[in-house]
PDB file of C-alpha atoms in Angstrom:
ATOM      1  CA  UNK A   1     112.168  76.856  83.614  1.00  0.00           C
ATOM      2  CA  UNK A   2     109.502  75.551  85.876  1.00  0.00           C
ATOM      3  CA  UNK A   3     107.392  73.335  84.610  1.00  0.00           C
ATOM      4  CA  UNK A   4     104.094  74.718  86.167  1.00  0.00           C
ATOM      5  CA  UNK A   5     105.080  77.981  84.212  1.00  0.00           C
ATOM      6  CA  UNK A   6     105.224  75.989  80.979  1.00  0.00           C
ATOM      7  CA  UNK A   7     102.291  73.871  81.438  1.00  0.00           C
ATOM      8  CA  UNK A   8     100.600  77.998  81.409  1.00  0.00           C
ATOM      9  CA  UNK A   9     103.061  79.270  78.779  1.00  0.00           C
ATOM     10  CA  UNK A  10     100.947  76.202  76.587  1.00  0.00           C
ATOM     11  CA  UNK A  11      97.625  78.109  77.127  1.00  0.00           C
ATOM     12  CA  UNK A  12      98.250  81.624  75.846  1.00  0.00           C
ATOM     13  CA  UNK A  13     100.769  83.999  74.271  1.00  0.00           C
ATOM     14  CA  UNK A  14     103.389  84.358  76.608  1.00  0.00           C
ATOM     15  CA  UNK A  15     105.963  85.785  75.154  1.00  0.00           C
ATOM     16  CA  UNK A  16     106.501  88.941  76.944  1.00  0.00           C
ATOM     17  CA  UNK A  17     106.182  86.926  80.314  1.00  0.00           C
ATOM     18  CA  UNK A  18     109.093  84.517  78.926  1.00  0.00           C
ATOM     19  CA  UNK A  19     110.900  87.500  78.242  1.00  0.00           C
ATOM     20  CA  UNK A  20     110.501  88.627  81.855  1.00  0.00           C
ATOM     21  CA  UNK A  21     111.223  85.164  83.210  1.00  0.00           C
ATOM     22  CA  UNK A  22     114.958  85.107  80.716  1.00  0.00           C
ATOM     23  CA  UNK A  23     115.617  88.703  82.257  1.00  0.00           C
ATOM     24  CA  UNK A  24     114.595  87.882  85.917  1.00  0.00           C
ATOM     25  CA  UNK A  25     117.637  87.286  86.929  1.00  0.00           C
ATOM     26  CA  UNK A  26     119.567  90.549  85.804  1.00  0.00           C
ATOM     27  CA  UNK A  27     115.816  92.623  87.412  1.00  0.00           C
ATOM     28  CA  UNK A  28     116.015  90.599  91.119  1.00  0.00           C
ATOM     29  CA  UNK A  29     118.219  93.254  92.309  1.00  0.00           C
ATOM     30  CA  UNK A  30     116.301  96.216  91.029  1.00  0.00           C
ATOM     31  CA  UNK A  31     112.725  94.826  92.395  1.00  0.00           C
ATOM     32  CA  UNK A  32     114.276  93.675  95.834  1.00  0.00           C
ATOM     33  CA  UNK A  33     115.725  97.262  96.284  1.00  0.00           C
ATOM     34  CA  UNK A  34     111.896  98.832  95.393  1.00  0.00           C
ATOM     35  CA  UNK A  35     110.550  96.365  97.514  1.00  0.00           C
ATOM     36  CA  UNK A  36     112.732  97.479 100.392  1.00  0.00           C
ATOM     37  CA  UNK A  37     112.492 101.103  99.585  1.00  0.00           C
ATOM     38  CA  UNK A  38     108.871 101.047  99.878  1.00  0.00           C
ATOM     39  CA  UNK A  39     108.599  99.021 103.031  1.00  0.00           C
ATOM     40  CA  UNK A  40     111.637 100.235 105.105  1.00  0.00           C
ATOM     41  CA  UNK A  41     110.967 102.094 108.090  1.00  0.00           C
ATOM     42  CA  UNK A  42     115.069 102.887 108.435  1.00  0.00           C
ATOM     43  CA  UNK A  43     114.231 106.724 107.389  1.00  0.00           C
ATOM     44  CA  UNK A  44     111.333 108.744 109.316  1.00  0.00           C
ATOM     45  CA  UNK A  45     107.639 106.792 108.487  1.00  0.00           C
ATOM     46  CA  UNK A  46     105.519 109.973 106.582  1.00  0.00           C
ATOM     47  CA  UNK A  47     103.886 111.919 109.521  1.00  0.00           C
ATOM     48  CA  UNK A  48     100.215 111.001 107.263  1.00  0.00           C
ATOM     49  CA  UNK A  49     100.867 107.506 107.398  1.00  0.00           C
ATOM     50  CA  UNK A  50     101.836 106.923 110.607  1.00  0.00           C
ATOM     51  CA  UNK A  51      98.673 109.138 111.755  1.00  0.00           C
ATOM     52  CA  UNK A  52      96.177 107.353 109.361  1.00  0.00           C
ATOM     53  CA  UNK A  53      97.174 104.088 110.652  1.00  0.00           C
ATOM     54  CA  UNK A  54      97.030 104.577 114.226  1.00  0.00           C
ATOM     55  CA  UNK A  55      93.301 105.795 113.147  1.00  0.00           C
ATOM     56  CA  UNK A  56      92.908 102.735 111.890  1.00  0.00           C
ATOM     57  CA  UNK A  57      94.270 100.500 114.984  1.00  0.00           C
ATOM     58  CA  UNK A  58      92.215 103.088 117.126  1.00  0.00           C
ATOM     59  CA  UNK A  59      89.158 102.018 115.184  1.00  0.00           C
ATOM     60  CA  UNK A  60      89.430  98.369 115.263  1.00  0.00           C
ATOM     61  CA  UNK A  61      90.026  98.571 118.741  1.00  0.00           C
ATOM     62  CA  UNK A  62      86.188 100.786 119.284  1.00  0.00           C
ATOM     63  CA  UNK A  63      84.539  98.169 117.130  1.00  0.00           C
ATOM     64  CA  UNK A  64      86.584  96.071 119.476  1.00  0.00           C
ATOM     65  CA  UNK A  65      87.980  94.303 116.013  1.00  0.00           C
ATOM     66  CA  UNK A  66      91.140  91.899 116.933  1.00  0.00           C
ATOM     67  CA  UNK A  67      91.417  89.827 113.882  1.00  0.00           C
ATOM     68  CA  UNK A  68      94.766  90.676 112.840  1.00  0.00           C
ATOM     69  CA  UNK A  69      93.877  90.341 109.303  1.00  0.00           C
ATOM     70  CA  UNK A  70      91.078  92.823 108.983  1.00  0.00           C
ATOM     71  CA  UNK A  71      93.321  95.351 109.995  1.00  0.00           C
ATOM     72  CA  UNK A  72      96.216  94.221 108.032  1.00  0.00           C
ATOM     73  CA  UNK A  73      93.955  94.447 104.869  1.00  0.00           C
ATOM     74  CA  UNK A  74      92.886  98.042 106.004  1.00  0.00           C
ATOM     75  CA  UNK A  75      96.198  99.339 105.693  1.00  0.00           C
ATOM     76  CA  UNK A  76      96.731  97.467 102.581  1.00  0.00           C
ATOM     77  CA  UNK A  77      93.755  98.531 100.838  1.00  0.00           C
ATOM     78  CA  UNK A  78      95.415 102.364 102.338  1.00  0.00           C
ATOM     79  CA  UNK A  79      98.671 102.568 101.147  1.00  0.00           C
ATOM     80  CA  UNK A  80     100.420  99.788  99.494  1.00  0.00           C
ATOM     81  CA  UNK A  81      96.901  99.364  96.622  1.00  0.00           C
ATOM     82  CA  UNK A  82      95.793 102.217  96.456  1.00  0.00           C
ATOM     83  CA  UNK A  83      99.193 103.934  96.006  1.00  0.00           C
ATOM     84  CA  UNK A  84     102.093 102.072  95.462  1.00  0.00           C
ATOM     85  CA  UNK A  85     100.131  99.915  92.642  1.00  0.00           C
ATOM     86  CA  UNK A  86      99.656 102.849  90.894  1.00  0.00           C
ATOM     87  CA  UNK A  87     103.228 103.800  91.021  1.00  0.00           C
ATOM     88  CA  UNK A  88     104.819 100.486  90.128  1.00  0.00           C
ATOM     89  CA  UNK A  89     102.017 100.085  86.796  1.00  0.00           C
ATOM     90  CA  UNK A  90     102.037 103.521  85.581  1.00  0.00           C
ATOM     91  CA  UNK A  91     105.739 105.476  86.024  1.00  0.00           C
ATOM     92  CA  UNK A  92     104.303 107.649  83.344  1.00  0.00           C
ATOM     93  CA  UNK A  93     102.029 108.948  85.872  1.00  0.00           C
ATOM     94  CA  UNK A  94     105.576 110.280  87.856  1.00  0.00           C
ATOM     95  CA  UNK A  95     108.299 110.437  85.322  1.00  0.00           C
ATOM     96  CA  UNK A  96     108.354 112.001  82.147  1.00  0.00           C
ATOM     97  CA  UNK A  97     108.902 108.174  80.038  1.00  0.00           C
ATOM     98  CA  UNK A  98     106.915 105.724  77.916  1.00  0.00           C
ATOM     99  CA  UNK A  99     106.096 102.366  78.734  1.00  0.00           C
ATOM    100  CA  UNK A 100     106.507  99.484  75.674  1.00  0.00           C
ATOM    101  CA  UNK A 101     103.946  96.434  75.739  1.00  0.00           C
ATOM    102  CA  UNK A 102     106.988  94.933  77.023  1.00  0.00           C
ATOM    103  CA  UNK A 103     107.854  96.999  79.890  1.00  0.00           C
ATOM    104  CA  UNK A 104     104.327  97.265  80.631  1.00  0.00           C
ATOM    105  CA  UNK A 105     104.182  93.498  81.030  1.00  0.00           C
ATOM    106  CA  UNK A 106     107.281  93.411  82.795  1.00  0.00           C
ATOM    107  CA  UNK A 107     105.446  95.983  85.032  1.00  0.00           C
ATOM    108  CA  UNK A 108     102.496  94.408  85.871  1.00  0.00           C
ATOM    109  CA  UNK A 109     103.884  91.143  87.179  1.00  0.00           C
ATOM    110  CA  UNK A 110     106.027  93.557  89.484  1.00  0.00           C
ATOM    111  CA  UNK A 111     102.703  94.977  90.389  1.00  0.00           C
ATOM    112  CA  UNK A 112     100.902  91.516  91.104  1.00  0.00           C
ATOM    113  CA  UNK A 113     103.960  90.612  92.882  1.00  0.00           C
ATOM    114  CA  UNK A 114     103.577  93.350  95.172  1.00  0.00           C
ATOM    115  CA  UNK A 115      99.959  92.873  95.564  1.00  0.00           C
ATOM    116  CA  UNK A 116     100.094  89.201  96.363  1.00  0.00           C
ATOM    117  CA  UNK A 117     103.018  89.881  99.035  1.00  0.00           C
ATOM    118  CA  UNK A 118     100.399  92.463 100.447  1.00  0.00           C
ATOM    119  CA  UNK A 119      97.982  89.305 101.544  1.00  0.00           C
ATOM    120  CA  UNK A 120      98.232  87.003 104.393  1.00  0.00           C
ATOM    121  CA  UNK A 121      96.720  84.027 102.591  1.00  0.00           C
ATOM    122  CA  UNK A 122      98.669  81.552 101.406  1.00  0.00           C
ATOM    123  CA  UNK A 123      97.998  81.108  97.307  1.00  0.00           C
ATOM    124  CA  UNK A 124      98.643  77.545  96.339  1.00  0.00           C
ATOM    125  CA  UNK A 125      99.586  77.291  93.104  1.00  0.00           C
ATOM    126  CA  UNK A 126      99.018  74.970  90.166  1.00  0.00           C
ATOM    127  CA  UNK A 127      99.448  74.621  86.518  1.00  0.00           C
ATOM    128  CA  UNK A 128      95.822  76.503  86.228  1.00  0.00           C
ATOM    129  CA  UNK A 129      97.527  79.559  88.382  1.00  0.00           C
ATOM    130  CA  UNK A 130      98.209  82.442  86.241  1.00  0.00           C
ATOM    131  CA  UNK A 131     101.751  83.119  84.910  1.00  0.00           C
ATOM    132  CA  UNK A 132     102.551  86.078  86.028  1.00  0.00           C
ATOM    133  CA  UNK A 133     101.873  84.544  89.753  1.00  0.00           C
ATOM    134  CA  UNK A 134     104.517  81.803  89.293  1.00  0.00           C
ATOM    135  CA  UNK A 135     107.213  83.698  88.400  1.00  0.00           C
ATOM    136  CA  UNK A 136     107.863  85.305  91.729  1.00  0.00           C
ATOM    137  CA  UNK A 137     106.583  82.525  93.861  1.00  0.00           C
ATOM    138  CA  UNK A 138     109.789  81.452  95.874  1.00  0.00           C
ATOM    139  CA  UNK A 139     110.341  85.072  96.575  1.00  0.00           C
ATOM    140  CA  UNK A 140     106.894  86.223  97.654  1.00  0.00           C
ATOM    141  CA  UNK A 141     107.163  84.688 101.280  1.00  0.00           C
ATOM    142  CA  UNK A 142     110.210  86.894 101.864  1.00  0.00           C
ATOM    143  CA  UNK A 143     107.992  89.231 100.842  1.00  0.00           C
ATOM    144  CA  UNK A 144     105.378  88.896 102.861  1.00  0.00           C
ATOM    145  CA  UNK A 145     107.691  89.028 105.993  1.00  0.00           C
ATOM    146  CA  UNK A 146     108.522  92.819 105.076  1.00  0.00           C
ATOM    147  CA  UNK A 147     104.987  94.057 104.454  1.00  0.00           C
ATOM    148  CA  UNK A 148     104.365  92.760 107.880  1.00  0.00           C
ATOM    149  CA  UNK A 149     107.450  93.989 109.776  1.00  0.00           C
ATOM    150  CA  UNK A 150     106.979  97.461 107.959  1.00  0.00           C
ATOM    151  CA  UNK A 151     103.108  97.574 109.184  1.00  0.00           C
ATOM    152  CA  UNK A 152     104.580  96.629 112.745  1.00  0.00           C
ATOM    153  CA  UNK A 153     107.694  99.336 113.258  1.00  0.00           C
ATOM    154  CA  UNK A 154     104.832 101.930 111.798  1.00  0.00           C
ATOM    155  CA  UNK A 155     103.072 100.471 114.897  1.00  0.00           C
ATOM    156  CA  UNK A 156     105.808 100.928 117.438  1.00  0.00           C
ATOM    157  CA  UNK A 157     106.697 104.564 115.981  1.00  0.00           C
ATOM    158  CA  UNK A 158     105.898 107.339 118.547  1.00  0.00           C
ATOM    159  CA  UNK A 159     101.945 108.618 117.835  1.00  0.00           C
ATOM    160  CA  UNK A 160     101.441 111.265 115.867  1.00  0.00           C
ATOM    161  CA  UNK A 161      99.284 114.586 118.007  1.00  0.00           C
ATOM    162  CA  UNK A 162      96.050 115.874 115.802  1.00  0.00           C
ATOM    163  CA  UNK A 163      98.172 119.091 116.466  1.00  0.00           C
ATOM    164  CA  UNK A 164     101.442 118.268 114.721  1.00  0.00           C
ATOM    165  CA  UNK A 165      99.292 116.635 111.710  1.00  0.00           C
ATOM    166  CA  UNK A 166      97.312 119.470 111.142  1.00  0.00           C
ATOM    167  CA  UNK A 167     100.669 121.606 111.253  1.00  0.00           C
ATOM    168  CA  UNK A 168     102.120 119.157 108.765  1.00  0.00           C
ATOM    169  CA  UNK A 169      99.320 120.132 106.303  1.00  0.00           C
ATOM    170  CA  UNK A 170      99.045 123.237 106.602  1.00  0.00           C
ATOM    171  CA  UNK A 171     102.579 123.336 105.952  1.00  0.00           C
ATOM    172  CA  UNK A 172     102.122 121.410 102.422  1.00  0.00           C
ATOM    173  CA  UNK A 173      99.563 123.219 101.452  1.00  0.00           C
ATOM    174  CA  UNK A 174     101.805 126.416 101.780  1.00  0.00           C
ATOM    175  CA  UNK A 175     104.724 124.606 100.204  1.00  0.00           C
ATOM    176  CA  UNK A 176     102.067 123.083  97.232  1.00  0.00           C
ATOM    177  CA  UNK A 177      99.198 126.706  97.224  1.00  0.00           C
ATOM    178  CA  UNK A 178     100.674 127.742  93.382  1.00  0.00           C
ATOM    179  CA  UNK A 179     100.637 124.325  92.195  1.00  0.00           C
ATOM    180  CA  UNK A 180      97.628 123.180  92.823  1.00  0.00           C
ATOM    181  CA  UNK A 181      94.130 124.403  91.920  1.00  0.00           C
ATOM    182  CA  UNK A 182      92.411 123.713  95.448  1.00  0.00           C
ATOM    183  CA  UNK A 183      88.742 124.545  93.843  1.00  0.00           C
ATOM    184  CA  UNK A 184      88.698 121.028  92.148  1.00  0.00           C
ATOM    185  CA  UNK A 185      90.091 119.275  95.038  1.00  0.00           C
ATOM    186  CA  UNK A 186      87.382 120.253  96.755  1.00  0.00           C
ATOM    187  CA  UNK A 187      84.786 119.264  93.965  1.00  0.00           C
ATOM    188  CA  UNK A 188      86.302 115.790  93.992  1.00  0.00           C
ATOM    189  CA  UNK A 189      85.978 115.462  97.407  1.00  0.00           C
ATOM    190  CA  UNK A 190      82.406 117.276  97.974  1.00  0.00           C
ATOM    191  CA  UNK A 191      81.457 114.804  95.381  1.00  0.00           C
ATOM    192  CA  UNK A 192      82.443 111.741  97.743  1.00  0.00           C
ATOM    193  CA  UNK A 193      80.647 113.003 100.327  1.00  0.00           C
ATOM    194  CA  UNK A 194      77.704 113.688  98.728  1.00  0.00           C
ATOM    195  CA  UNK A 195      77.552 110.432  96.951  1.00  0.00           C
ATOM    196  CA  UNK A 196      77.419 108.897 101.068  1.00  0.00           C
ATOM    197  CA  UNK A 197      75.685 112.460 102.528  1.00  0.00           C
ATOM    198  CA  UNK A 198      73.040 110.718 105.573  1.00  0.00           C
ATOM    199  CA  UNK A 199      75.715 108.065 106.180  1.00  0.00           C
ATOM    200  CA  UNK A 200      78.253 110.837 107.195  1.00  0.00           C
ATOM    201  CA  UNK A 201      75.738 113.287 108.758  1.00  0.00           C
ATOM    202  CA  UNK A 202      74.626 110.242 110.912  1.00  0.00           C
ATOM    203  CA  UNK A 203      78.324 109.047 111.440  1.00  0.00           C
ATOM    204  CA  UNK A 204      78.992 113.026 112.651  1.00  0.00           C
ATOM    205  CA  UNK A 205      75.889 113.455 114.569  1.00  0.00           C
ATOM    206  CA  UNK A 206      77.011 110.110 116.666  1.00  0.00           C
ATOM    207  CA  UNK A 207      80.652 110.886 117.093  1.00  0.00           C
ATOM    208  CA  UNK A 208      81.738 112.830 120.377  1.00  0.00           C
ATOM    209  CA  UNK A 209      84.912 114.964 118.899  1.00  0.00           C
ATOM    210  CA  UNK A 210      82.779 115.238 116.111  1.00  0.00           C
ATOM    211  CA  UNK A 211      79.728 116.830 118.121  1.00  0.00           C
ATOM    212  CA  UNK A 212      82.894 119.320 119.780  1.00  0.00           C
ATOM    213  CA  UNK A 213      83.722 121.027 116.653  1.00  0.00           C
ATOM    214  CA  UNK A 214      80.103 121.038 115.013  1.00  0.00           C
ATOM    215  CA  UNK A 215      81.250 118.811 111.876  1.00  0.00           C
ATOM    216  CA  UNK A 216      78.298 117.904 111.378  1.00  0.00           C
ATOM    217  CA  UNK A 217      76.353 121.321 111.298  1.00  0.00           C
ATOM    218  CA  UNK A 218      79.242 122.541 108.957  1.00  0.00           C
ATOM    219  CA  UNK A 219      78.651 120.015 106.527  1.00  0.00           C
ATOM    220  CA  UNK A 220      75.415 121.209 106.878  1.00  0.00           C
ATOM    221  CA  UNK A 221      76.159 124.550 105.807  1.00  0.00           C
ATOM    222  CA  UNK A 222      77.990 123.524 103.499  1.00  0.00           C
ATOM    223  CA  UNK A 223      75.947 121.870 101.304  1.00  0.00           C
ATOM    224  CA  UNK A 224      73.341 124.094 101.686  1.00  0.00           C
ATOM    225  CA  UNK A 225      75.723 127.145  99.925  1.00  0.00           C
ATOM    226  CA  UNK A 226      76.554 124.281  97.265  1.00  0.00           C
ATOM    227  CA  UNK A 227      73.096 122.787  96.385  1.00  0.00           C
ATOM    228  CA  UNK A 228      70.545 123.853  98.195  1.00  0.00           C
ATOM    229  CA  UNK A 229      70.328 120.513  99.844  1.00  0.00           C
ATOM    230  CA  UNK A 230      67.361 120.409 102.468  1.00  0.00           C
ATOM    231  CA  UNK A 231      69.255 120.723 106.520  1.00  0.00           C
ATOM    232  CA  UNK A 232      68.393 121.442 110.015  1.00  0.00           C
ATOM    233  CA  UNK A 233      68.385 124.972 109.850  1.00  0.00           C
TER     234      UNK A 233
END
């Protein structure tokens, strides 16, 4: 056992993270095939992700952004923590199981693992680094290499039209219309944009597609049916 990981193991209970650390071995397998699941490119890249980040490559290039690392942690902050964090902590939200203080342990230093192989810093680590951050420490550079070779195949994947992405929802939501109830969908996401209203009126009022298809006036309308709000009509 390392002895950095001991010299922590001294400061708090640690007993589900030893139990991780004796089983680590036998799990390697099973979190380097998740790992490689999640960030292979070797089956078709989901048409939405391969459209959102190009959105977010065309953007940095506008706001003529060329650190590599901003836009790195864009599509981190995107996919891998928004979703696949999520995922990895909470299979319950997924599969029909229950998660032991044990698993759930075992789950969340998956989970940092995964976040920390998301970063391009380099963490050095000491016997005041957390625990769960030292068990996965010789792997995490390995891991790093796949985030970024997954981020760059998306990259070199042909584009993705407006047209075909709109076709690809519209599809879903024909596959998905008795499944879901739409109505609060939209209240979660009305209440987004409400929260930020001027911000996006501005932000639509600015934008030249934008200006095209009257987003802005729409929004417009649309708050006015929903609250009244005070618009340029």
């Amino acid at each position: 056992m390392s002895p950095l990981y001991v010299a922590s193991c001294e400061k708090a209970d640690c007993r589900p993270l030893i139990y991780y650390y004796v089983t680590q071995g036998t799990l390697q397998k099973f979190v380097d095939d998740l790992f490689t699941v999640i960030l292979s490119t070797s089956r078709p890249v989901p048409l939405a992700v391969k459209y959102f980040f190009d959105l977010l490559d065309d953007q940095a290039g506008q706001h003529n952004i060329t650190d590599p690392e901003t836009i790195h942690i864009w599509k981190t902050n995107s996919l891998p923590l928004r979703f696949w964090i999520n995922i990895i902590k909470n299979p319950q939200f997924i599969f029909d199981v229950q998660v032991s203080d044990h698993v759930d342990a075992v789950l969340s230093v998956i989970a940092q693992t995964f976040m920390d192989s998301c970063t391009i810093a380099d963490h050095k680590l000491g016997r005041d680094s957390p625990i769960n951050k030292l068990l996965y420490a010789r792997d995490i550079p390995r891991y790093k290499q796949m985030v970024e070779r997954y981020y760059a195949d998306i990259r070199q994947t042909i584009s993705a039209s407006d047209q075909e992405m709109n076709s690809a929802l519209a599809e879903m939501s024909r596959n998905y219309s008795g499944e879901l109830n739409y109505l609060v969908a939209l209240h979660e996401l009305y209440k987004y944009i409400n929260k930020y209203y001027d911000q996006i009126i501005t932000a639509l009022e600015e934008d030249t597609t934008a200006q095209k298809m009257q987003l802005g006036y729409r929004l417009q309308q649309i708050a006015a049916a929903v609250e009244n709000k005070v618009t340029d009509l």
